[in-house]
């Protein structure tokens, strides 16, 4: 017979071989059973949880689909509104541009009228100046002519007296002639000034 | 807990919301015609018409308004000025005093007695470069306000043109009466002051903003010549 305990075993600690084998072989089966039960439970739990996750995904998908549809609809409405607003803005812009054009044209007319008024005012001032100078020239010429007549009268008188053999003092006559010359020179200057003013008025 | 961890490894519950395809497809609103209209409107609002009654002549030109009732124009628009009137684009007539004319540049500064309701121009500090699009605004021939667009041909030495620094050469149409008007960039900011037309080349010339900024200092100005 073979020694079941092998070398060195104690005779007093002997146990039958059959019972030990049974004890050793049952333990893995129990463990396997427990693991199987645990796996079954875990699998069930996983399946249960996955069903929940799937439901969440489905719900989310439906929600997002609804959001997407609503978003697309909202976008379509917004685009419509934007196009309407753009049309309105363009129409308003056209109106504004038309009114601005009109306003600009009126402003231009007003500015031109002011230019004309300013020019007319300048011309009126120049006319007034020319008129004043012509009046001054006329007065000076009148004075010149009057003095010429006086000189002529004095000259004729002196000539007659000289012819009659009376003594004639020519000094007053010369003085009057000098005054007449000065007066007529003044008149000539005044006429020249009036002419220059008139030329400036007529200048482009 | 253990089950949840295990579940996490299988299929995760939804955490992030999906992008809204409707929102991503909305295109940005663009209306270039309206934007251009707005630029034109602002350009004409800041540009004014200048009438200067001199000793024996009437000078007409353009100008633009800066904050504080300051109006910029050309020195040659104001010849022996006795009375200066500023006409806005919408028909207002405003009396102005001559603050001074630049000693060495074709610039003059006016001050309005009242500038209420007038739009003011914005000056661009960055220098202008060749090839940039510009718009010359003014009242050519004493007529209504016009906008003439073109581009910068270059920045040239201004010493031969009586200017102390460089001047801007442009190909936009410039006519008598544009003098003193603003030269605007695409954003409506002033980059120069139109002052001359080169008849041989058919190009316009403008004083850069840098020169203007230096001449805005009253120390650089003198009283205009009298009658």
XYZ file of C-alpha atoms in Angstrom, chain A residues 13-194:
182
model
C -2.825 12.699 13.106
C -4.124 10.353 10.511
C -7.498 11.223 8.874
C -9.241 9.176 6.275
C -8.221 10.276 2.701
C -11.777 10.321 1.378
C -13.147 13.013 3.697
C -10.195 15.412 2.952
C -10.699 15.070 -0.778
C -14.366 15.824 -0.456
C -13.647 18.935 1.645
C -11.047 20.257 -0.810
C -13.196 19.705 -3.928
C -16.411 21.291 -2.551
C -14.798 24.656 -1.781
C -14.124 25.759 -5.389
C -17.624 24.820 -6.362
C -19.059 26.985 -3.618
C -16.802 29.811 -4.609
C -17.708 29.394 -8.230
C -21.332 29.343 -7.285
C -20.987 32.503 -5.277
C -19.146 34.216 -8.129
C -21.775 33.102 -10.560
C -24.491 34.461 -8.340
C -22.562 37.709 -7.923
C -22.009 38.006 -11.645
C -25.638 37.279 -12.304
C -26.650 39.943 -9.846
C -24.120 42.407 -11.319
C -25.224 41.580 -14.837
C -28.786 42.167 -13.843
C -27.848 45.424 -12.254
C -25.865 46.419 -15.334
C -28.711 45.498 -17.566
C -31.053 47.447 -15.363
C -28.755 50.458 -15.341
C -28.121 50.251 -19.100
C -31.816 50.209 -19.677
C -31.989 53.410 -17.655
C -29.083 54.914 -19.589
C -30.706 53.937 -22.860
C -33.909 55.569 -21.705
C -31.960 58.698 -20.764
C -30.282 58.755 -24.176
C -33.617 58.209 -25.876
C -35.207 60.962 -23.846
C -32.276 63.224 -24.525
C -32.351 62.425 -28.186
C -36.039 63.235 -28.346
C -35.485 66.452 -26.415
C -32.627 67.494 -28.657
C -34.596 66.600 -31.728
C -37.432 68.755 -30.452
C -34.986 71.537 -29.615
C -33.421 71.220 -33.024
C -36.773 71.360 -34.758
C -37.777 74.337 -32.631
C -34.431 75.975 -33.315
C -34.767 75.485 -37.042
C -38.264 76.910 -36.926
C -37.071 79.823 -34.807
C -34.206 80.434 -37.209
C -36.589 80.394 -40.155
C -38.825 82.915 -38.400
C -35.847 85.079 -37.474
C -34.532 84.980 -41.016
C -37.972 85.965 -42.295
C -38.134 88.777 -39.763
C -34.629 89.881 -40.632
C -35.430 89.939 -44.317
C -38.578 91.932 -43.622
C -36.635 94.324 -41.411
C -33.908 94.617 -44.004
C -36.507 95.466 -46.636
C -38.037 98.033 -44.287
C -34.635 99.493 -43.429
C -33.734 99.679 -47.122
C -37.047 101.356 -47.887
C -36.521 103.767 -44.988
C -32.959 104.333 -46.125
C -34.234 105.130 -49.602
C -36.744 107.543 -48.067
C -34.045 109.139 -45.934
C -31.695 109.397 -48.898
C -34.480 110.993 -50.930
C -35.218 113.475 -48.164
C -31.523 114.170 -47.680
C -31.165 114.798 -51.398
C -34.049 117.225 -51.210
C -32.604 118.855 -48.092
C -29.211 119.106 -49.761
C -30.749 120.674 -52.848
C -32.617 123.203 -50.697
C -29.478 123.899 -48.650
C -27.591 124.424 -51.879
C -30.249 126.828 -53.157
C -30.121 128.686 -49.846
C -26.326 128.872 -49.944
C -26.413 130.102 -53.542
C -29.023 132.679 -52.576
C -26.784 133.813 -49.726
C -23.871 134.021 -52.153
C -25.988 136.134 -54.441
C -27.188 138.274 -51.533
C -23.592 138.741 -50.404
C -22.530 139.608 -53.933
C -25.451 141.985 -54.318
C -24.553 143.563 -50.979
C -20.970 144.004 -52.152
C -22.173 145.418 -55.466
C -24.560 147.721 -53.647
C -21.727 148.936 -51.450
C -19.579 149.493 -54.527
C -22.492 151.213 -56.312
C -22.934 153.422 -53.301
C -19.233 154.225 -53.288
C -19.237 154.873 -57.051
C -22.302 157.057 -56.718
C -20.670 159.034 -53.898
C -17.519 159.507 -55.915
C -19.473 160.567 -58.982
C -21.346 163.081 -56.846
C -18.031 164.360 -55.471
C -16.588 164.532 -58.992
C -19.652 166.353 -60.228
C -19.452 168.843 -57.375
C -15.762 169.376 -58.069
C -16.424 169.819 -61.799
C -19.243 172.226 -60.985
C -16.880 174.208 -58.795
C -14.231 174.077 -61.495
C -16.673 175.345 -64.128
C -17.954 178.072 -61.827
C -14.417 179.269 -61.131
C -13.650 179.080 -64.851
C -16.595 181.375 -65.476
C -15.329 183.721 -62.768
C -11.864 183.628 -64.306
C -13.346 184.222 -67.721
C -15.331 187.215 -66.444
C -12.281 188.628 -64.680
C -10.145 188.057 -67.759
C -12.659 189.810 -70.061
C -12.922 192.686 -67.602
C -9.142 193.003 -67.412
C -8.883 192.831 -71.179
C -11.512 195.599 -71.628
C -9.820 197.817 -69.090
C -6.456 197.214 -70.681
C -7.893 198.062 -74.092
C -9.382 201.271 -72.644
C -5.921 202.264 -71.448
C -6.620 201.667 -67.771
C -3.928 200.132 -65.597
C -4.550 196.442 -64.922
C -3.135 194.494 -61.957
C -2.726 190.909 -63.206
C -1.733 189.503 -59.799
C -5.361 188.815 -58.646
C -6.047 187.419 -62.067
C -3.104 185.023 -61.770
C -4.200 184.027 -58.253
C -7.712 183.263 -59.492
C -6.236 181.284 -62.373
C -4.168 179.215 -59.904
C -7.266 178.547 -57.791
C -9.200 177.531 -60.873
C -6.393 175.174 -61.905
C -6.347 173.587 -58.435
C -10.106 173.252 -58.407
C -10.156 171.671 -61.844
C -7.331 169.303 -60.894
C -9.410 168.220 -57.872
C -12.333 167.654 -60.192
C -10.133 165.637 -62.499
C -8.918 163.478 -59.575
C -12.452 162.974 -58.325
C -13.524 161.904 -61.807
C -10.594 159.470 -61.972
C -11.569 157.982 -58.594
C -15.145 157.586 -59.738
